[in-house]
PDB file of C-alpha atoms in Angstrom:
ATOM      1  CA  MET A   1     -10.334   5.799   8.445  1.00 52.00           C
ATOM      2  CA  MET A   2      -7.936   3.139   7.244  1.00 52.00           C
ATOM      3  CA  ARG A   3      -5.544   2.476   9.709  1.00 53.00           C
ATOM      4  CA  ILE A   4      -1.997   0.562   9.329  1.00 55.00           C
ATOM      5  CA  THR A   5       0.441  -0.917  11.888  1.00 53.00           C
ATOM      6  CA  PRO A   6       3.408  -0.884  10.795  1.00 55.00           C
ATOM      7  CA  PHE A   7       5.964  -3.745  11.794  1.00 51.00           C
ATOM      8  CA  SER A   8       9.906  -4.781  11.378  1.00 52.00           C
ATOM      9  CA  VAL A   9      11.925  -6.960   8.691  1.00 51.00           C
ATOM     10  CA  GLY A  10      14.290  -9.574  10.013  1.00 54.00           C
ATOM     11  CA  THR A  11      17.129  -8.958   7.394  1.00 52.00           C
ATOM     12  CA  ASP A  12      18.348 -12.869   7.542  1.00 54.00           C
ATOM     13  CA  TRP A  13      16.691 -13.697   4.453  1.00 51.00           C
ATOM     14  CA  ALA A  14      17.938 -10.456   3.155  1.00 54.00           C
ATOM     15  CA  GLY A  15      20.132 -12.123   0.257  1.00 59.00           C
ATOM     16  CA  GLN A  16      18.059 -15.069   0.137  1.00 58.00           C
ATOM     17  CA  THR A  17      17.223 -14.849  -4.016  1.00 55.00           C
ATOM     18  CA  LEU A  18      13.930 -17.324  -5.702  1.00 49.00           C
ATOM     19  CA  PRO A  19      14.383 -18.593  -8.793  1.00 54.00           C
ATOM     20  CA  LEU A  20      12.214 -16.431 -11.763  1.00 47.00           C
ATOM     21  CA  PHE A  21      10.729 -18.224 -14.657  1.00 51.00           C
ATOM     22  CA  ALA A  22      12.794 -16.727 -18.075  1.00 49.00           C
ATOM     23  CA  CYS A  23       9.255 -16.175 -19.874  1.00 51.00           C
ATOM     24  CA  ALA A  24       5.755 -14.066 -19.056  1.00 54.00           C
ATOM     25  CA  VAL A  25       3.177 -15.842 -17.767  1.00 55.00           C
ATOM     26  CA  PRO A  26       0.539 -14.801 -19.298  1.00 60.00           C
ATOM     27  CA  ALA A  27      -2.882 -13.642 -18.180  1.00 61.00           C
ATOM     28  CA  GLY A  28      -4.379 -14.247 -21.605  1.00 61.00           C
ATOM     29  CA  PHE A  29      -4.852 -17.319 -23.315  1.00 59.00           C
ATOM     30  CA  PRO A  30      -2.432 -19.573 -22.548  1.00 59.00           C
ATOM     31  CA  SER A  31       0.867 -20.400 -23.949  1.00 55.00           C
ATOM     32  CA  PRO A  32       3.092 -23.416 -24.410  1.00 57.00           C
ATOM     33  CA  ALA A  33       5.184 -23.581 -20.786  1.00 54.00           C
ATOM     34  CA  ASP A  34       9.609 -22.349 -21.257  1.00 51.00           C
ATOM     35  CA  ASP A  35      11.081 -25.018 -19.405  1.00 57.00           C
ATOM     36  CA  HIS A  36      14.009 -21.992 -19.071  1.00 58.00           C
ATOM     37  CA  LEU A  37      14.579 -19.856 -15.571  1.00 58.00           C
ATOM     38  CA  ASP A  38      16.053 -16.796 -15.223  1.00 65.00           C
ATOM     39  CA  ALA A  39      18.389 -15.017 -13.433  1.00 67.00           C
ATOM     40  CA  PRO A  40      17.237 -15.275  -9.323  1.00 68.00           C
ATOM     41  CA  ILE A  41      15.487 -12.113  -7.689  1.00 67.00           C
ATOM     42  CA  ASN A  42      16.152 -10.802  -5.187  1.00 71.00           C
ATOM     43  CA  LEU A  43      13.004  -9.479  -2.877  1.00 73.00           C
ATOM     44  CA  HIS A  44      14.570  -7.205  -0.274  1.00 74.00           C
ATOM     45  CA  GLU A  45      15.689  -5.136  -2.851  1.00 75.00           C
ATOM     46  CA  MET A  46      12.781  -5.437  -5.376  1.00 75.00           C
ATOM     47  CA  LEU A  47      10.991  -4.491  -2.500  1.00 74.00           C
ATOM     48  CA  PHE A  48      13.133  -1.760  -0.809  1.00 75.00           C
ATOM     49  CA  THR A  49      15.343   0.200  -3.088  1.00 81.00           C
ATOM     50  CA  HIS A  50      16.240   2.574   0.675  1.00 82.00           C
ATOM     51  CA  PRO A  51      15.974  -0.307   3.252  1.00 79.00           C
ATOM     52  CA  ALA A  52      17.316   2.186   5.829  1.00 81.00           C
ATOM     53  CA  SER A  53      13.964   4.162   5.269  1.00 83.00           C
ATOM     54  CA  THR A  54      11.414   1.707   4.118  1.00 84.00           C
ATOM     55  CA  PHE A  55       9.047  -0.054   5.878  1.00 84.00           C
ATOM     56  CA  LEU A  56       6.577  -2.805   6.061  1.00 86.00           C
ATOM     57  CA  ALA A  57       2.587  -2.002   7.592  1.00 89.00           C
ATOM     58  CA  ARG A  58      -0.573  -4.014   7.781  1.00 89.00           C
ATOM     59  CA  VAL A  59      -3.883  -2.532   6.154  1.00 92.00           C
ATOM     60  CA  SER A  60      -6.825  -2.192   8.295  1.00 91.00           C
ATOM     61  CA  GLY A  61      -9.918  -0.997   5.903  1.00 92.00           C
ATOM     62  CA  ASP A  62     -10.751  -1.036   2.511  1.00 94.00           C
ATOM     63  CA  SER A  63     -10.934   2.402   0.766  1.00 95.00           C
ATOM     64  CA  MET A  64      -8.079   1.245  -1.238  1.00 96.00           C
ATOM     65  CA  THR A  65      -9.359  -1.573  -3.284  1.00 96.00           C
ATOM     66  CA  GLY A  66      -9.771   0.879  -6.281  1.00 97.00           C
ATOM     67  CA  ALA A  67      -5.985   1.078  -6.285  1.00 97.00           C
ATOM     68  CA  GLY A  68      -5.067  -3.533  -5.350  1.00 96.00           C
ATOM     69  CA  ILE A  69      -4.459  -2.482  -1.537  1.00 96.00           C
ATOM     70  CA  ARG A  70      -7.531  -4.503   0.653  1.00 94.00           C
ATOM     71  CA  HIS A  71      -7.839  -4.856   4.251  1.00 92.00           C
ATOM     72  CA  ASP A  72      -5.459  -7.023   5.945  1.00 90.00           C
ATOM     73  CA  ASP A  73      -2.417  -6.283   2.503  1.00 90.00           C
ATOM     74  CA  ILE A  74       1.201  -6.035   3.791  1.00 88.00           C
ATOM     75  CA  ILE A  75       2.500  -2.345   2.140  1.00 89.00           C
ATOM     76  CA  ALA A  76       5.613  -1.312   1.898  1.00 89.00           C
ATOM     77  CA  VAL A  77       6.413   2.146   2.072  1.00 90.00           C
ATOM     78  CA  ASP A  78       8.946   4.372   1.613  1.00 91.00           C
ATOM     79  CA  ARG A  79      10.075   7.404   3.031  1.00 91.00           C
ATOM     80  CA  ALA A  80      13.046   8.426   1.160  1.00 92.00           C
ATOM     81  CA  LEU A  81      10.804   9.528  -2.134  1.00 94.00           C
ATOM     82  CA  GLN A  82       9.458  12.436  -2.151  1.00 94.00           C
ATOM     83  CA  PRO A  83       5.367  12.421  -2.942  1.00 95.00           C
ATOM     84  CA  GLN A  84       4.263  13.716  -6.139  1.00 95.00           C
ATOM     85  CA  ASP A  85      -0.014  14.519  -6.889  1.00 97.00           C
ATOM     86  CA  GLY A  86      -1.048  11.031  -7.726  1.00 97.00           C
ATOM     87  CA  SER A  87       0.928   8.865  -5.226  1.00 97.00           C
ATOM     88  CA  ILE A  88      -0.701   6.375  -2.580  1.00 98.00           C
ATOM     89  CA  VAL A  89       0.553   7.450   0.569  1.00 96.00           C
ATOM     90  CA  VAL A  90       0.866   6.650   4.942  1.00 94.00           C
ATOM     91  CA  ALA A  91      -0.109  10.430   5.801  1.00 92.00           C
ATOM     92  CA  VAL A  92      -0.845  11.161   9.634  1.00 90.00           C
ATOM     93  CA  LEU A  93      -3.806  14.017   9.350  1.00 89.00           C
ATOM     94  CA  ASP A  94      -4.581  15.189  12.371  1.00 87.00           C
ATOM     95  CA  GLY A  95      -3.036  12.474  14.552  1.00 85.00           C
ATOM     96  CA  GLU A  96      -4.299   9.811  12.676  1.00 88.00           C
ATOM     97  CA  HIS A  97      -2.808   6.988  10.255  1.00 91.00           C
ATOM     98  CA  THR A  98      -4.176   6.538   6.856  1.00 93.00           C
ATOM     99  CA  VAL A  99      -3.648   4.997   3.413  1.00 96.00           C
ATOM    100  CA  LYS A 100      -4.682   7.530   0.692  1.00 96.00           C
ATOM    101  CA  ARG A 101      -3.967   9.056  -2.813  1.00 97.00           C
ATOM    102  CA  LEU A 102      -2.382  11.858  -2.343  1.00 96.00           C
ATOM    103  CA  ARG A 103      -4.131  14.873  -4.524  1.00 96.00           C
ATOM    104  CA  ARG A 104      -2.622  18.391  -5.191  1.00 93.00           C
ATOM    105  CA  LEU A 105      -4.103  20.957  -6.951  1.00 92.00           C
ATOM    106  CA  GLY A 106      -2.289  24.490  -7.158  1.00 90.00           C
ATOM    107  CA  GLU A 107      -2.335  25.190  -3.500  1.00 85.00           C
ATOM    108  CA  GLN A 108      -4.886  22.833  -2.529  1.00 89.00           C
ATOM    109  CA  THR A 109      -4.108  19.310  -1.337  1.00 91.00           C
ATOM    110  CA  TRP A 110      -6.373  16.757  -0.798  1.00 95.00           C
ATOM    111  CA  LEU A 111      -6.395  12.863   0.737  1.00 96.00           C
ATOM    112  CA  GLU A 112      -8.536  10.807  -1.746  1.00 97.00           C
ATOM    113  CA  PRO A 113      -9.892   6.997  -0.959  1.00 97.00           C
ATOM    114  CA  ASP A 114      -9.875   4.480  -4.093  1.00 97.00           C
ATOM    115  CA  ASN A 115     -13.128   3.324  -3.442  1.00 96.00           C
ATOM    116  CA  PRO A 116     -15.988   5.215  -3.775  1.00 95.00           C
ATOM    117  CA  ARG A 117     -18.210   4.317  -0.617  1.00 96.00           C
ATOM    118  CA  TYR A 118     -15.422   6.792   0.853  1.00 95.00           C
ATOM    119  CA  PRO A 119     -15.755  10.555   0.670  1.00 95.00           C
ATOM    120  CA  ILE A 120     -12.007  13.188  -0.532  1.00 95.00           C
ATOM    121  CA  ILE A 121     -11.114  14.155   2.797  1.00 93.00           C
ATOM    122  CA  ARG A 122     -10.625  16.962   1.551  1.00 90.00           C
ATOM    123  CA  LEU A 123      -8.003  19.977   4.326  1.00 87.00           C
ATOM    124  CA  ASN A 124      -9.353  22.281   5.882  1.00 81.00           C
ATOM    125  CA  GLU A 125      -7.546  25.612   7.463  1.00 79.00           C
ATOM    126  CA  GLY A 126      -5.797  23.794  10.501  1.00 80.00           C
ATOM    127  CA  CYS A 127      -5.584  20.480   9.556  1.00 84.00           C
ATOM    128  CA  GLN A 128      -2.215  18.755  10.109  1.00 88.00           C
ATOM    129  CA  LEU A 129      -1.279  16.718   7.509  1.00 89.00           C
ATOM    130  CA  VAL A 130       2.128  14.746   8.084  1.00 90.00           C
ATOM    131  CA  ILE A 131       3.167  12.771   5.073  1.00 93.00           C
ATOM    132  CA  PHE A 132       5.139   9.468   6.890  1.00 90.00           C
ATOM    133  CA  GLY A 133       5.890   7.272   3.067  1.00 93.00           C
ATOM    134  CA  VAL A 134       5.356   6.866  -0.300  1.00 96.00           C
ATOM    135  CA  VAL A 135       3.471   3.104  -0.793  1.00 95.00           C
ATOM    136  CA  THR A 136       5.537   1.109  -3.109  1.00 94.00           C
ATOM    137  CA  HIS A 137       4.263  -1.880  -3.123  1.00 91.00           C
ATOM    138  CA  VAL A 138       1.786  -4.079  -1.822  1.00 93.00           C
ATOM    139  CA  ILE A 139       1.567  -8.162  -0.936  1.00 88.00           C
ATOM    140  CA  HIS A 140      -1.194 -10.093  -0.445  1.00 87.00           C
ATOM    141  CA  SER A 141      -1.865 -13.243  -0.486  1.00 83.00           C
ATOM    142  CA  PHE A 142      -4.663 -15.922  -2.133  1.00 81.00           C
ATOM    143  CA  ARG A 143      -4.916 -18.482   0.273  1.00 74.00           C
ATOM    144  CA  GLU A 144      -7.208 -18.337   2.900  1.00 66.00           C
ATOM    145  CA  ARG A 145      -5.798 -17.092   6.153  1.00 61.00           C
ATOM    146  CA  LYS A 146      -7.869 -17.036   9.362  1.00 62.00           C
ATOM    147  CA  ALA A 147      -9.948 -13.849   8.859  1.00 56.00           C
ATOM    148  CA  ARG A 148      -9.198 -10.206  10.654  1.00 59.00           C
ATOM    149  CA  ALA A 149     -12.537  -8.687  10.638  1.00 61.00           C
ATOM    150  CA  VAL A 150     -12.474  -4.784   9.386  1.00 60.00           C
ATOM    151  CA  PRO A 151     -13.239  -3.093  12.374  1.00 58.00           C
ATOM    152  CA  PRO A 152     -15.632  -0.487  12.525  1.00 58.00           C
ATOM    153  CA  THR A 153     -13.641   2.712  12.600  1.00 54.00           C
ATOM    154  CA  ALA A 154     -12.938   1.062   9.100  1.00 52.00           C
ATOM    155  CA  ARG A 155     -15.761   0.918   7.722  1.00 51.00           C
ATOM    156  CA  PRO A 156     -17.229   4.223   5.501  1.00 53.00           C
ATOM    157  CA  ARG A 157     -18.467   7.275   7.058  1.00 50.00           C
ATOM    158  CA  LYS A 158     -22.128   8.680   6.176  1.00 47.00           C
ATOM    159  CA  ARG A 159     -21.238  11.490   3.260  1.00 42.00           C
ATOM    160  CA  PRO A 160     -22.484  14.890   5.362  1.00 41.00           C
TER     161      PRO A 160
END
């Protein structure tokens, strides 16, 4: 199961802003640079719509790579949001934390990974599922850090 590790965020940087380019940066064919800056953005305001109910967590495992969430990424999780069918959530299933896509159809609820190597988690009668919060953002770095291996418990289970 994918694991998360919550941690606290200092608010001493909450009022700081960063410059924002006025033009979008194309991901396709390059265009001439625009040297104009737009109004600065505040990452704290952008990431934390509900600061009192939002936390950051580090992800362990690769079951959500199809959703752009990779091992060692940091996710912002908002507990004030109501999870909907298709929301990526931090769930507690039978006492274990996991990050998965919440699925609902009629009276049925299940947790779905975004990696075909992992099985869908169907909830049987007697399972205890608590939705801890909705994932709103993911932060990952393209710079090399000291690699942390994917723990053996986060590797895919064989399908029965």
